[in-house]
PDB file of C-alpha atoms in Angstrom:
ATOM      1  CA  MET A 592    -148.714  -0.084  11.323  1.00 50.00           C
ATOM      2  CA  GLU A 593    -146.852  -2.504  13.568  1.00 58.00           C
ATOM      3  CA  ALA A 594    -149.067  -5.435  12.587  1.00 63.00           C
ATOM      4  CA  ALA A 595    -148.427  -4.743   8.934  1.00 67.00           C
ATOM      5  CA  ARG A 596    -144.705  -4.566   9.582  1.00 61.00           C
ATOM      6  CA  PHE A 597    -144.663  -7.954  11.299  1.00 58.00           C
ATOM      7  CA  ALA A 598    -146.763  -9.551   8.609  1.00 64.00           C
ATOM      8  CA  ARG A 599    -144.187  -8.260   6.148  1.00 63.00           C
ATOM      9  CA  ILE A 600    -141.309  -9.694   8.180  1.00 59.00           C
ATOM     10  CA  ARG A 601    -143.024 -13.055   8.349  1.00 61.00           C
ATOM     11  CA  ARG A 602    -143.719 -13.142   4.637  1.00 63.00           C
ATOM     12  CA  ALA A 603    -140.164 -12.116   3.893  1.00 58.00           C
ATOM     13  CA  ILE A 604    -138.702 -14.905   6.020  1.00 57.00           C
ATOM     14  CA  LEU A 605    -140.995 -17.598   4.695  1.00 56.00           C
ATOM     15  CA  SER A 606    -140.667 -16.622   1.065  1.00 50.00           C
ATOM     16  CA  LEU A 607    -136.908 -16.918   1.011  1.00 46.00           C
ATOM     17  CA  PRO A 608    -135.787 -19.657  -1.306  1.00 37.00           C
ATOM     18  CA  GLY A 609    -133.507 -22.274   0.219  1.00 33.00           C
ATOM     19  CA  GLU A 610    -131.713 -20.709   3.117  1.00 35.00           C
ATOM     20  CA  ALA A 611    -132.376 -17.534   5.035  1.00 35.00           C
ATOM     21  CA  VAL A 612    -130.720 -14.140   4.879  1.00 37.00           C
ATOM     22  CA  VAL A 613    -127.127 -14.381   3.826  1.00 39.00           C
ATOM     23  CA  VAL A 614    -124.850 -11.790   5.317  1.00 41.00           C
ATOM     24  CA  ASP A 615    -123.707  -9.618   2.467  1.00 42.00           C
ATOM     25  CA  HIS A 616    -119.952  -9.582   2.521  1.00 43.00           C
ATOM     26  CA  THR A 617    -119.745  -6.989  -0.187  1.00 40.00           C
ATOM     27  CA  ARG A 618    -121.366  -4.392   2.039  1.00 34.00           C
ATOM     28  CA  SER A 619    -118.170  -2.810   3.290  1.00 36.00           C
ATOM     29  CA  GLY A 620    -116.822  -2.057  -0.129  1.00 36.00           C
ATOM     30  CA  ALA A 621    -113.266  -3.209  -0.602  1.00 38.00           C
ATOM     31  CA  ARG A 622    -113.110  -6.985  -0.860  1.00 40.00           C
ATOM     32  CA  SER A 623    -110.334  -9.091  -2.206  1.00 43.00           C
ATOM     33  CA  PRO A 624    -110.616  -9.299  -5.980  1.00 39.00           C
ATOM     34  CA  GLU A 625    -108.785 -12.583  -5.645  1.00 40.00           C
ATOM     35  CA  THR A 626    -111.970 -14.396  -4.714  1.00 44.00           C
ATOM     36  CA  MET A 627    -112.252 -14.809  -8.459  1.00 44.00           C
ATOM     37  CA  ALA A 628    -109.973 -17.551  -9.656  1.00 56.00           C
ATOM     38  CA  GLY A 629    -108.903 -15.830 -12.872  1.00 64.00           C
ATOM     39  CA  ASP A 630    -107.839 -12.654 -11.093  1.00 70.00           C
ATOM     40  CA  GLU A 631    -105.929 -14.665  -8.574  1.00 77.00           C
ATOM     41  CA  ARG A 632    -103.909 -16.449 -11.228  1.00 78.00           C
ATOM     42  CA  GLU A 633    -102.984 -13.119 -12.816  1.00 82.00           C
ATOM     43  CA  LEU A 634    -102.033 -11.710  -9.457  1.00 83.00           C
ATOM     44  CA  ILE A 635     -99.718 -14.615  -8.737  1.00 83.00           C
ATOM     45  CA  ASP A 636     -98.089 -14.490 -12.152  1.00 85.00           C
ATOM     46  CA  ALA A 637     -97.468 -10.771 -11.693  1.00 88.00           C
ATOM     47  CA  LEU A 638     -95.928 -11.374  -8.269  1.00 87.00           C
ATOM     48  CA  LEU A 639     -93.661 -14.098  -9.596  1.00 86.00           C
ATOM     49  CA  ALA A 640     -92.633 -11.742 -12.381  1.00 89.00           C
ATOM     50  CA  GLY A 641     -91.570  -9.303  -9.667  1.00 89.00           C
ATOM     51  CA  ASP A 642     -94.249  -6.641 -10.176  1.00 91.00           C
ATOM     52  CA  GLU A 643     -93.795  -4.227  -7.273  1.00 91.00           C
ATOM     53  CA  ALA A 644     -97.073  -2.389  -7.727  1.00 90.00           C
ATOM     54  CA  VAL A 645     -98.960  -5.668  -7.509  1.00 90.00           C
ATOM     55  CA  PHE A 646     -97.012  -6.671  -4.431  1.00 91.00           C
ATOM     56  CA  ALA A 647     -97.790  -3.315  -2.804  1.00 89.00           C
ATOM     57  CA  SER A 648    -101.491  -3.762  -3.502  1.00 88.00           C
ATOM     58  CA  VAL A 649    -101.480  -7.311  -2.116  1.00 89.00           C
ATOM     59  CA  VAL A 650     -99.769  -6.055   1.030  1.00 89.00           C
ATOM     60  CA  ALA A 651    -102.200  -3.159   1.372  1.00 87.00           C
ATOM     61  CA  MET A 652    -105.119  -5.528   0.960  1.00 87.00           C
ATOM     62  CA  HIS A 653    -104.050  -8.055   3.559  1.00 90.00           C
ATOM     63  CA  GLN A 654    -101.878  -6.222   6.052  1.00 90.00           C
ATOM     64  CA  PRO A 655    -104.717  -4.880   8.265  1.00 89.00           C
ATOM     65  CA  GLY A 656    -106.407  -8.288   8.498  1.00 91.00           C
ATOM     66  CA  LEU A 657    -103.137 -10.041   9.220  1.00 93.00           C
ATOM     67  CA  VAL A 658    -102.377  -7.572  12.017  1.00 91.00           C
ATOM     68  CA  ARG A 659    -105.820  -8.091  13.517  1.00 90.00           C
ATOM     69  CA  VAL A 660    -105.482 -11.846  13.538  1.00 92.00           C
ATOM     70  CA  ALA A 661    -101.940 -11.613  14.918  1.00 92.00           C
ATOM     71  CA  ARG A 662    -103.311  -9.564  17.801  1.00 89.00           C
ATOM     72  CA  ALA A 663    -105.383 -12.515  18.924  1.00 89.00           C
ATOM     73  CA  TRP A 664    -102.083 -14.278  19.631  1.00 88.00           C
ATOM     74  CA  VAL A 665     -99.679 -11.593  20.755  1.00 86.00           C
ATOM     75  CA  LYS A 666    -101.063  -8.839  22.863  1.00 75.00           C
ATOM     76  CA  ASP A 667     -99.024  -5.789  21.966  1.00 84.00           C
ATOM     77  CA  ALA A 668     -99.128  -4.021  18.624  1.00 83.00           C
ATOM     78  CA  ASP A 669     -95.361  -4.163  18.069  1.00 86.00           C
ATOM     79  CA  SER A 670     -95.173  -7.950  18.405  1.00 87.00           C
ATOM     80  CA  ALA A 671     -98.177  -8.244  16.108  1.00 89.00           C
ATOM     81  CA  ARG A 672     -96.400  -6.201  13.464  1.00 88.00           C
ATOM     82  CA  GLU A 673     -93.280  -8.334  13.864  1.00 89.00           C
ATOM     83  CA  VAL A 674     -95.318 -11.487  13.342  1.00 92.00           C
ATOM     84  CA  VAL A 675     -96.920 -10.006  10.228  1.00 93.00           C
ATOM     85  CA  GLN A 676     -93.565  -8.893   8.882  1.00 91.00           C
ATOM     86  CA  ALA A 677     -92.231 -12.410   9.387  1.00 92.00           C
ATOM     87  CA  THR A 678     -95.319 -13.734   7.610  1.00 94.00           C
ATOM     88  CA  TRP A 679     -94.620 -11.707   4.481  1.00 93.00           C
ATOM     89  CA  LEU A 680     -91.001 -12.815   4.450  1.00 91.00           C
ATOM     90  CA  ALA A 681     -91.996 -16.461   4.874  1.00 91.00           C
ATOM     91  CA  ALA A 682     -94.648 -16.040   2.179  1.00 91.00           C
ATOM     92  CA  LEU A 683     -92.094 -14.610  -0.257  1.00 89.00           C
ATOM     93  CA  GLU A 684     -89.704 -17.442   0.462  1.00 87.00           C
ATOM     94  CA  SER A 685     -92.258 -20.128  -0.229  1.00 86.00           C
ATOM     95  CA  PHE A 686     -94.199 -18.246  -2.836  1.00 83.00           C
ATOM     96  CA  GLU A 687     -92.946 -20.325  -5.745  1.00 81.00           C
ATOM     97  CA  ARG A 688     -94.415 -23.351  -4.036  1.00 81.00           C
ATOM     98  CA  PHE A 689     -97.849 -21.748  -3.585  1.00 81.00           C
ATOM     99  CA  ASP A 690    -100.020 -24.128  -5.565  1.00 76.00           C
ATOM    100  CA  GLY A 691    -103.180 -22.053  -5.777  1.00 76.00           C
ATOM    101  CA  ARG A 692    -105.305 -24.827  -4.301  1.00 75.00           C
ATOM    102  CA  SER A 693    -106.466 -22.431  -1.616  1.00 78.00           C
ATOM    103  CA  ALA A 694    -107.102 -18.721  -2.062  1.00 85.00           C
ATOM    104  CA  LEU A 695    -104.039 -16.554  -1.541  1.00 88.00           C
ATOM    105  CA  ARG A 696    -105.543 -14.998   1.584  1.00 89.00           C
ATOM    106  CA  THR A 697    -106.232 -18.407   3.134  1.00 91.00           C
ATOM    107  CA  TRP A 698    -102.640 -19.361   2.471  1.00 91.00           C
ATOM    108  CA  LEU A 699    -101.362 -16.102   4.013  1.00 93.00           C
ATOM    109  CA  PHE A 700    -103.499 -16.434   7.130  1.00 94.00           C
ATOM    110  CA  GLY A 701    -102.323 -20.033   7.472  1.00 92.00           C
ATOM    111  CA  ILE A 702     -98.672 -18.924   7.446  1.00 93.00           C
ATOM    112  CA  LEU A 703     -99.431 -16.114   9.875  1.00 94.00           C
ATOM    113  CA  ILE A 704    -101.083 -18.401  12.386  1.00 92.00           C
ATOM    114  CA  ASN A 705     -98.203 -20.862  12.301  1.00 90.00           C
ATOM    115  CA  ILE A 706     -95.741 -18.073  12.955  1.00 91.00           C
ATOM    116  CA  ALA A 707     -97.930 -16.470  15.613  1.00 89.00           C
ATOM    117  CA  ARG A 708     -98.326 -19.791  17.382  1.00 84.00           C
ATOM    118  CA  SER A 709     -94.639 -20.514  17.523  1.00 82.00           C
ATOM    119  CA  HIS A 710     -94.050 -16.923  18.631  1.00 77.00           C
ATOM    120  CA  THR A 711     -96.503 -17.490  21.492  1.00 72.00           C
ATOM    121  CA  ARG A 712     -94.929 -20.827  22.324  1.00 64.00           C
ATOM    122  CA  ALA A 713     -91.524 -19.206  22.549  1.00 61.00           C
ATOM    123  CA  ALA A 714     -92.896 -16.507  24.807  1.00 61.00           C
ATOM    124  CA  ARG A 715     -95.050 -18.651  27.081  1.00 59.00           C
ATOM    125  CA  ARG A 716     -96.455 -22.114  27.521  1.00 58.00           C
ATOM    126  CA  THR A 717     -97.918 -24.163  24.730  1.00 62.00           C
ATOM    127  CA  VAL A 718    -101.691 -24.082  24.471  1.00 69.00           C
ATOM    128  CA  PRO A 719    -102.938 -26.795  22.135  1.00 76.00           C
ATOM    129  CA  LEU A 720    -105.711 -25.794  19.781  1.00 79.00           C
ATOM    130  CA  SER A 721    -108.060 -28.444  21.194  1.00 83.00           C
ATOM    131  CA  ALA A 722    -107.712 -26.860  24.639  1.00 84.00           C
ATOM    132  CA  LEU A 723    -108.508 -23.414  23.252  1.00 83.00           C
ATOM    133  CA  VAL A 724    -111.598 -24.758  21.494  1.00 88.00           C
ATOM    134  CA  ALA A 725    -112.758 -26.621  24.600  1.00 88.00           C
ATOM    135  CA  ASP A 726    -112.190 -23.537  26.751  1.00 87.00           C
ATOM    136  CA  GLU A 727    -114.208 -21.262  24.564  1.00 90.00           C
ATOM    137  CA  LEU A 728    -117.002 -23.763  24.020  1.00 89.00           C
ATOM    138  CA  THR A 729    -117.516 -24.544  27.688  1.00 87.00           C
ATOM    139  CA  ASP A 730    -117.446 -20.905  28.721  1.00 81.00           C
ATOM    140  CA  ALA A 731    -120.835 -20.544  30.379  1.00 77.00           C
ATOM    141  CA  THR A 732    -121.333 -16.819  29.754  1.00 82.00           C
ATOM    142  CA  PRO A 733    -124.912 -16.575  28.450  1.00 87.00           C
ATOM    143  CA  ILE A 734    -125.320 -14.765  25.131  1.00 89.00           C
ATOM    144  CA  VAL A 735    -128.063 -12.603  26.647  1.00 94.00           C
ATOM    145  CA  ASP A 736    -128.296 -11.855  30.371  1.00 93.00           C
ATOM    146  CA  PRO A 737    -130.876 -14.401  31.691  1.00 93.00           C
ATOM    147  CA  GLU A 738    -132.400 -11.666  33.878  1.00 94.00           C
ATOM    148  CA  ARG A 739    -133.714 -10.091  30.714  1.00 96.00           C
ATOM    149  CA  PHE A 740    -136.241 -12.951  30.393  1.00 96.00           C
ATOM    150  CA  PHE A 741    -139.157 -13.863  32.674  1.00 96.00           C
ATOM    151  CA  PRO A 742    -138.026 -16.598  35.083  1.00 95.00           C
ATOM    152  CA  ARG A 743    -139.080 -20.225  35.292  1.00 93.00           C
ATOM    153  CA  GLY A 744    -142.617 -20.669  36.614  1.00 93.00           C
ATOM    154  CA  HIS A 745    -143.762 -17.279  35.340  1.00 94.00           C
ATOM    155  CA  ALA A 746    -146.652 -17.314  32.847  1.00 93.00           C
ATOM    156  CA  TRP A 747    -144.286 -15.680  30.323  1.00 94.00           C
ATOM    157  CA  GLU A 748    -141.304 -17.868  31.130  1.00 94.00           C
ATOM    158  CA  GLY A 749    -138.486 -17.412  28.613  1.00 95.00           C
ATOM    159  CA  HIS A 750    -139.999 -14.293  27.043  1.00 95.00           C
ATOM    160  CA  TRP A 751    -138.532 -10.798  27.222  1.00 97.00           C
ATOM    161  CA  GLN A 752    -138.968  -9.079  30.519  1.00 95.00           C
ATOM    162  CA  ALA A 753    -136.574  -6.317  29.473  1.00 94.00           C
ATOM    163  CA  ALA A 754    -136.826  -6.339  25.705  1.00 94.00           C
ATOM    164  CA  PRO A 755    -134.128  -4.651  23.633  1.00 94.00           C
ATOM    165  CA  LEU A 756    -134.943  -1.270  22.106  1.00 92.00           C
ATOM    166  CA  PRO A 757    -133.832  -0.295  18.602  1.00 91.00           C
ATOM    167  CA  PHE A 758    -130.316   1.152  18.467  1.00 89.00           C
ATOM    168  CA  PRO A 759    -130.451   4.877  17.809  1.00 85.00           C
ATOM    169  CA  THR A 760    -128.766   5.772  14.521  1.00 79.00           C
ATOM    170  CA  PRO A 761    -125.367   7.225  15.345  1.00 71.00           C
ATOM    171  CA  ASP A 762    -125.338  10.352  13.238  1.00 74.00           C
ATOM    172  CA  ALA A 763    -122.592  12.562  14.592  1.00 78.00           C
ATOM    173  CA  ALA A 764    -119.082  11.677  13.450  1.00 77.00           C
ATOM    174  CA  LEU A 765    -117.986  11.717  17.082  1.00 80.00           C
ATOM    175  CA  GLU A 766    -120.517   9.043  18.008  1.00 83.00           C
ATOM    176  CA  ARG A 767    -119.374   6.901  15.120  1.00 84.00           C
ATOM    177  CA  ARG A 768    -115.750   7.219  16.181  1.00 87.00           C
ATOM    178  CA  GLU A 769    -116.697   6.308  19.724  1.00 89.00           C
ATOM    179  CA  LEU A 770    -118.597   3.270  18.526  1.00 90.00           C
ATOM    180  CA  ARG A 771    -115.668   2.140  16.376  1.00 90.00           C
ATOM    181  CA  ALA A 772    -113.250   2.495  19.273  1.00 92.00           C
ATOM    182  CA  LEU A 773    -115.627   0.585  21.515  1.00 93.00           C
ATOM    183  CA  LEU A 774    -115.970  -2.245  18.996  1.00 94.00           C
ATOM    184  CA  GLU A 775    -112.219  -2.443  18.433  1.00 92.00           C
ATOM    185  CA  GLU A 776    -111.705  -2.761  22.160  1.00 93.00           C
ATOM    186  CA  ALA A 777    -114.476  -5.327  22.500  1.00 95.00           C
ATOM    187  CA  ILE A 778    -113.053  -7.468  19.699  1.00 95.00           C
ATOM    188  CA  ALA A 779    -109.575  -7.308  21.226  1.00 91.00           C
ATOM    189  CA  ALA A 780    -111.042  -8.530  24.520  1.00 92.00           C
ATOM    190  CA  LEU A 781    -112.696 -11.616  22.991  1.00 93.00           C
ATOM    191  CA  PRO A 782    -111.081 -15.023  23.620  1.00 92.00           C
ATOM    192  CA  PRO A 783    -108.515 -15.819  20.864  1.00 91.00           C
ATOM    193  CA  LEU A 784    -110.563 -18.111  18.641  1.00 93.00           C
ATOM    194  CA  GLN A 785    -113.694 -15.987  18.770  1.00 95.00           C
ATOM    195  CA  GLN A 786    -111.578 -12.943  18.081  1.00 94.00           C
ATOM    196  CA  GLN A 787    -110.019 -14.537  15.001  1.00 94.00           C
ATOM    197  CA  ILE A 788    -113.310 -15.920  13.744  1.00 96.00           C
ATOM    198  CA  VAL A 789    -115.129 -12.605  13.971  1.00 96.00           C
ATOM    199  CA  VAL A 790    -112.186 -10.791  12.341  1.00 94.00           C
ATOM    200  CA  LEU A 791    -111.905 -13.304   9.513  1.00 94.00           C
ATOM    201  CA  PHE A 792    -115.631 -13.614   8.902  1.00 94.00           C
ATOM    202  CA  ASP A 793    -117.128 -10.201   9.581  1.00 94.00           C
ATOM    203  CA  ILE A 794    -114.194  -7.914   8.821  1.00 92.00           C
ATOM    204  CA  GLU A 795    -112.067  -9.766   6.287  1.00 90.00           C
ATOM    205  CA  GLY A 796    -114.933 -11.562   4.585  1.00 89.00           C
ATOM    206  CA  LEU A 797    -113.503 -15.093   4.526  1.00 91.00           C
ATOM    207  CA  THR A 798    -116.010 -17.900   4.054  1.00 91.00           C
ATOM    208  CA  GLY A 799    -116.878 -20.458   6.743  1.00 91.00           C
ATOM    209  CA  PRO A 800    -114.900 -23.266   5.042  1.00 92.00           C
ATOM    210  CA  GLU A 801    -111.870 -20.973   4.603  1.00 92.00           C
ATOM    211  CA  ILE A 802    -111.940 -20.132   8.308  1.00 94.00           C
ATOM    212  CA  CYS A 803    -112.215 -23.800   9.317  1.00 94.00           C
ATOM    213  CA  ASN A 804    -109.244 -24.478   7.094  1.00 91.00           C
ATOM    214  CA  VAL A 805    -107.128 -21.634   8.446  1.00 92.00           C
ATOM    215  CA  LEU A 806    -107.918 -22.186  12.130  1.00 93.00           C
ATOM    216  CA  GLY A 807    -108.340 -25.957  12.096  1.00 91.00           C
ATOM    217  CA  VAL A 808    -111.767 -25.912  13.768  1.00 93.00           C
ATOM    218  CA  SER A 809    -114.883 -27.835  12.740  1.00 95.00           C
ATOM    219  CA  SER A 810    -117.675 -25.970  10.986  1.00 92.00           C
ATOM    220  CA  THR A 811    -120.021 -26.556  13.924  1.00 92.00           C
ATOM    221  CA  ASN A 812    -117.538 -25.053  16.354  1.00 94.00           C
ATOM    222  CA  GLN A 813    -116.829 -22.210  13.990  1.00 95.00           C
ATOM    223  CA  ARG A 814    -120.543 -21.371  13.926  1.00 93.00           C
ATOM    224  CA  VAL A 815    -121.001 -21.617  17.668  1.00 93.00           C
ATOM    225  CA  LEU A 816    -117.990 -19.415  18.331  1.00 95.00           C
ATOM    226  CA  LEU A 817    -119.043 -16.826  15.740  1.00 95.00           C
ATOM    227  CA  HIS A 818    -122.461 -16.758  17.396  1.00 95.00           C
ATOM    228  CA  ARG A 819    -120.876 -16.154  20.805  1.00 95.00           C
ATOM    229  CA  ALA A 820    -118.564 -13.473  19.517  1.00 96.00           C
ATOM    230  CA  ARG A 821    -121.293 -11.541  17.710  1.00 96.00           C
ATOM    231  CA  SER A 822    -123.632 -11.824  20.672  1.00 96.00           C
ATOM    232  CA  GLN A 823    -120.978 -10.401  22.984  1.00 95.00           C
ATOM    233  CA  LEU A 824    -120.392  -7.499  20.641  1.00 96.00           C
ATOM    234  CA  ARG A 825    -124.114  -6.800  20.391  1.00 96.00           C
ATOM    235  CA  ALA A 826    -124.427  -6.750  24.178  1.00 95.00           C
ATOM    236  CA  ILE A 827    -121.498  -4.352  24.486  1.00 94.00           C
ATOM    237  CA  ILE A 828    -122.965  -1.949  21.926  1.00 93.00           C
ATOM    238  CA  GLU A 829    -126.306  -2.157  23.679  1.00 93.00           C
ATOM    239  CA  ARG A 830    -124.760  -1.330  27.045  1.00 92.00           C
ATOM    240  CA  HIS A 831    -122.828   1.538  25.507  1.00 89.00           C
ATOM    241  CA  LEU A 832    -125.922   3.025  23.941  1.00 86.00           C
ATOM    242  CA  GLY A 833    -127.671   2.637  27.296  1.00 76.00           C
ATOM    243  CA  ARG A 834    -130.893   1.424  25.850  1.00 50.00           C
ATOM    244  CA  SER A 835    -131.553  -1.942  27.468  1.00 45.00           C
ATOM    245  CA  GLY A 836    -135.267  -1.219  27.766  1.00 45.00           C
ATOM    246  CA  ASP A 837    -135.592  -1.875  31.469  1.00 45.00           C
ATOM    247  CA  GLU A 838    -135.576   1.683  32.753  1.00 42.00           C
TER     248      GLU A 838
ATOM    249  CA  MET B1464    -148.113 -32.794  15.499  1.00 48.00           C
ATOM    250  CA  SER B1465    -147.071 -29.173  15.676  1.00 60.00           C
ATOM    251  CA  GLU B1466    -143.937 -28.133  17.522  1.00 70.00           C
ATOM    252  CA  PRO B1467    -144.317 -25.957  20.625  1.00 80.00           C
ATOM    253  CA  GLU B1468    -143.795 -22.232  20.074  1.00 87.00           C
ATOM    254  CA  LEU B1469    -140.330 -20.859  20.592  1.00 92.00           C
ATOM    255  CA  THR B1470    -139.577 -18.636  23.558  1.00 95.00           C
ATOM    256  CA  CYS B1471    -137.573 -15.422  23.133  1.00 96.00           C
ATOM    257  CA  LYS B1472    -134.732 -17.066  25.008  1.00 95.00           C
ATOM    258  CA  GLU B1473    -134.643 -19.797  22.356  1.00 94.00           C
ATOM    259  CA  VAL B1474    -134.982 -17.362  19.487  1.00 95.00           C
ATOM    260  CA  VAL B1475    -131.866 -15.386  20.459  1.00 95.00           C
ATOM    261  CA  GLU B1476    -129.919 -18.653  20.316  1.00 92.00           C
ATOM    262  CA  LEU B1477    -131.112 -19.231  16.744  1.00 92.00           C
ATOM    263  CA  VAL B1478    -130.518 -15.760  15.350  1.00 93.00           C
ATOM    264  CA  ASN B1479    -126.995 -16.419  14.168  1.00 90.00           C
ATOM    265  CA  ASP B1480    -127.943 -19.664  12.405  1.00 88.00           C
ATOM    266  CA  TYR B1481    -130.608 -17.670  10.675  1.00 90.00           C
ATOM    267  CA  LEU B1482    -128.235 -14.883   9.658  1.00 89.00           C
ATOM    268  CA  SER B1483    -125.633 -17.404   8.503  1.00 83.00           C
ATOM    269  CA  ALA B1484    -128.257 -19.176   6.418  1.00 79.00           C
ATOM    270  CA  VAL B1485    -127.753 -22.502   8.160  1.00 81.00           C
ATOM    271  CA  MET B1486    -131.126 -22.733   9.902  1.00 85.00           C
ATOM    272  CA  PRO B1487    -132.822 -26.020   9.005  1.00 83.00           C
ATOM    273  CA  ALA B1488    -135.881 -25.445   6.799  1.00 85.00           C
ATOM    274  CA  ALA B1489    -138.047 -27.238   9.380  1.00 84.00           C
ATOM    275  CA  ASP B1490    -137.255 -24.618  12.026  1.00 86.00           C
ATOM    276  CA  ARG B1491    -137.927 -21.610   9.859  1.00 89.00           C
ATOM    277  CA  PRO B1492    -141.743 -21.411  10.171  1.00 90.00           C
ATOM    278  CA  ARG B1493    -141.554 -21.437  13.995  1.00 92.00           C
ATOM    279  CA  PHE B1494    -138.810 -18.836  13.916  1.00 94.00           C
ATOM    280  CA  ALA B1495    -140.752 -16.668  11.450  1.00 93.00           C
ATOM    281  CA  ASP B1496    -143.979 -17.000  13.464  1.00 93.00           C
ATOM    282  CA  HIS B1497    -142.227 -15.873  16.580  1.00 95.00           C
ATOM    283  CA  LEU B1498    -140.494 -12.900  14.952  1.00 94.00           C
ATOM    284  CA  ALA B1499    -143.696 -11.777  13.285  1.00 93.00           C
ATOM    285  CA  GLU B1500    -145.387 -11.456  16.657  1.00 93.00           C
ATOM    286  CA  CYS B1501    -142.532 -10.402  18.890  1.00 96.00           C
ATOM    287  CA  PRO B1502    -141.247  -6.814  18.641  1.00 96.00           C
ATOM    288  CA  GLY B1503    -138.491  -7.616  21.177  1.00 96.00           C
ATOM    289  CA  CYS B1504    -137.045 -10.412  19.071  1.00 97.00           C
ATOM    290  CA  SER B1505    -137.318  -8.551  15.790  1.00 95.00           C
ATOM    291  CA  THR B1506    -135.467  -5.664  17.423  1.00 96.00           C
ATOM    292  CA  TYR B1507    -132.882  -8.156  18.643  1.00 97.00           C
ATOM    293  CA  LEU B1508    -132.456  -9.457  15.097  1.00 96.00           C
ATOM    294  CA  GLU B1509    -132.031  -5.894  13.802  1.00 94.00           C
ATOM    295  CA  GLN B1510    -129.454  -5.155  16.494  1.00 95.00           C
ATOM    296  CA  MET B1511    -127.528  -8.243  15.504  1.00 95.00           C
ATOM    297  CA  LYS B1512    -127.510  -7.178  11.855  1.00 94.00           C
ATOM    298  CA  THR B1513    -126.333  -3.694  12.866  1.00 93.00           C
ATOM    299  CA  THR B1514    -123.588  -5.220  14.986  1.00 94.00           C
ATOM    300  CA  ILE B1515    -122.350  -7.297  12.055  1.00 94.00           C
ATOM    301  CA  GLU B1516    -122.507  -4.274   9.780  1.00 92.00           C
ATOM    302  CA  LEU B1517    -120.595  -2.048  12.205  1.00 92.00           C
ATOM    303  CA  THR B1518    -117.964  -4.735  12.633  1.00 94.00           C
ATOM    304  CA  GLY B1519    -117.583  -4.957   8.857  1.00 92.00           C
ATOM    305  CA  GLN B1520    -116.949  -1.226   8.708  1.00 89.00           C
ATOM    306  CA  LEU B1521    -113.831  -1.615  10.828  1.00 90.00           C
ATOM    307  CA  ARG B1522    -111.975  -2.824   7.773  1.00 82.00           C
ATOM    308  CA  GLU B1523    -109.138  -0.429   7.047  1.00 74.00           C
ATOM    309  CA  ASP B1524    -107.200   0.025   3.895  1.00 61.00           C
ATOM    310  CA  GLU B1525    -104.486   2.333   5.086  1.00 62.00           C
ATOM    311  CA  LEU B1526    -100.941   1.351   5.700  1.00 66.00           C
ATOM    312  CA  GLY B1527     -97.988   3.058   7.328  1.00 71.00           C
ATOM    313  CA  ASP B1528     -95.244   4.231   4.945  1.00 77.00           C
ATOM    314  CA  ASP B1529     -92.499   2.518   6.949  1.00 78.00           C
ATOM    315  CA  ILE B1530     -94.215  -0.845   6.629  1.00 77.00           C
ATOM    316  CA  LYS B1531     -94.652  -0.371   2.893  1.00 80.00           C
ATOM    317  CA  ARG B1532     -91.000   0.590   2.517  1.00 84.00           C
ATOM    318  CA  ASP B1533     -89.727  -2.386   4.553  1.00 83.00           C
ATOM    319  CA  LEU B1534     -91.833  -4.833   2.640  1.00 87.00           C
ATOM    320  CA  LEU B1535     -90.917  -3.420  -0.743  1.00 88.00           C
ATOM    321  CA  GLU B1536     -87.258  -3.827   0.179  1.00 88.00           C
ATOM    322  CA  ALA B1537     -87.914  -7.412   1.166  1.00 86.00           C
ATOM    323  CA  PHE B1538     -89.716  -7.945  -2.131  1.00 89.00           C
ATOM    324  CA  ARG B1539     -86.748  -6.566  -4.090  1.00 90.00           C
ATOM    325  CA  ARG B1540     -84.366  -8.848  -2.212  1.00 87.00           C
ATOM    326  CA  TRP B1541     -86.637 -11.790  -2.925  1.00 86.00           C
ATOM    327  CA  LYS B1542     -86.768 -10.863  -6.615  1.00 84.00           C
ATOM    328  CA  LYS B1543     -82.975 -10.802  -6.818  1.00 85.00           C
ATOM    329  CA  SER B1544     -82.723 -14.197  -5.179  1.00 82.00           C
ATOM    330  CA  LEU B1545     -84.966 -15.827  -7.785  1.00 75.00           C
TER     331      LEU B1545
END
């Protein structure tokens, strides 16, 4: 059974055309319809014409993501909401100048980050972006505890000593709620860039290039930081489920 | 000359490149060979996919009424100023 399963995995990986598995961003249902250029144009025309229903739907679509990203900059929920409120006002003021060269969401997140940054600057010291990037890249926290692998000199050096076990399927609603709360907390505890990258990529469904544009990081750094963030979250879920395989 | 086999420790470093579809084609056979034979690493890959999926499910679409009201007022003011 197992052998057949692994042969299937191997075939599946090798038979993929071009690149490997692409994370399916449509999986969580609601995604911005504005990823399609035509829809976006209509949306903008409706907003400029003063259509309140359209404005309400644009707000509903982006508010949660904007709040999440704001939280990477300002720690309490009230300040985050203030920053987001200021973002909408600034967006309205400059809306006529929105040229549609970037997607509306990229433009909104860009405004938000500028406001959040100056908010942070006013509250504390200035942290240049390059310093944030350097900080998070040089952080030496391993993505998997090195003790989980056989040590140097061992015949199985670098292979699992305490292999992970499959996550049990959380079936009860209570377990799911617990897991959500745990993830929310874990994301909030990530360093600011990793937090924003994981929010923008895995929750809000922005593309890699959009994220690089919004945050001003290179695509290599974006990838490395996403990798770190996801690995941290995996480890936290694993610890929570108490199935590290080394009992 | 064939490349040396990957260790599990190396595979976990490559998982995200694989999931983000940026793994160089040249690395894929070694990665696939390893996963095909290593239950630990294929479980790790599954866990990573589950993690990404669970994170994606955090997306909310609900909004407080007070926020909606404030923003609609701001929108009306903006409309008048046009």
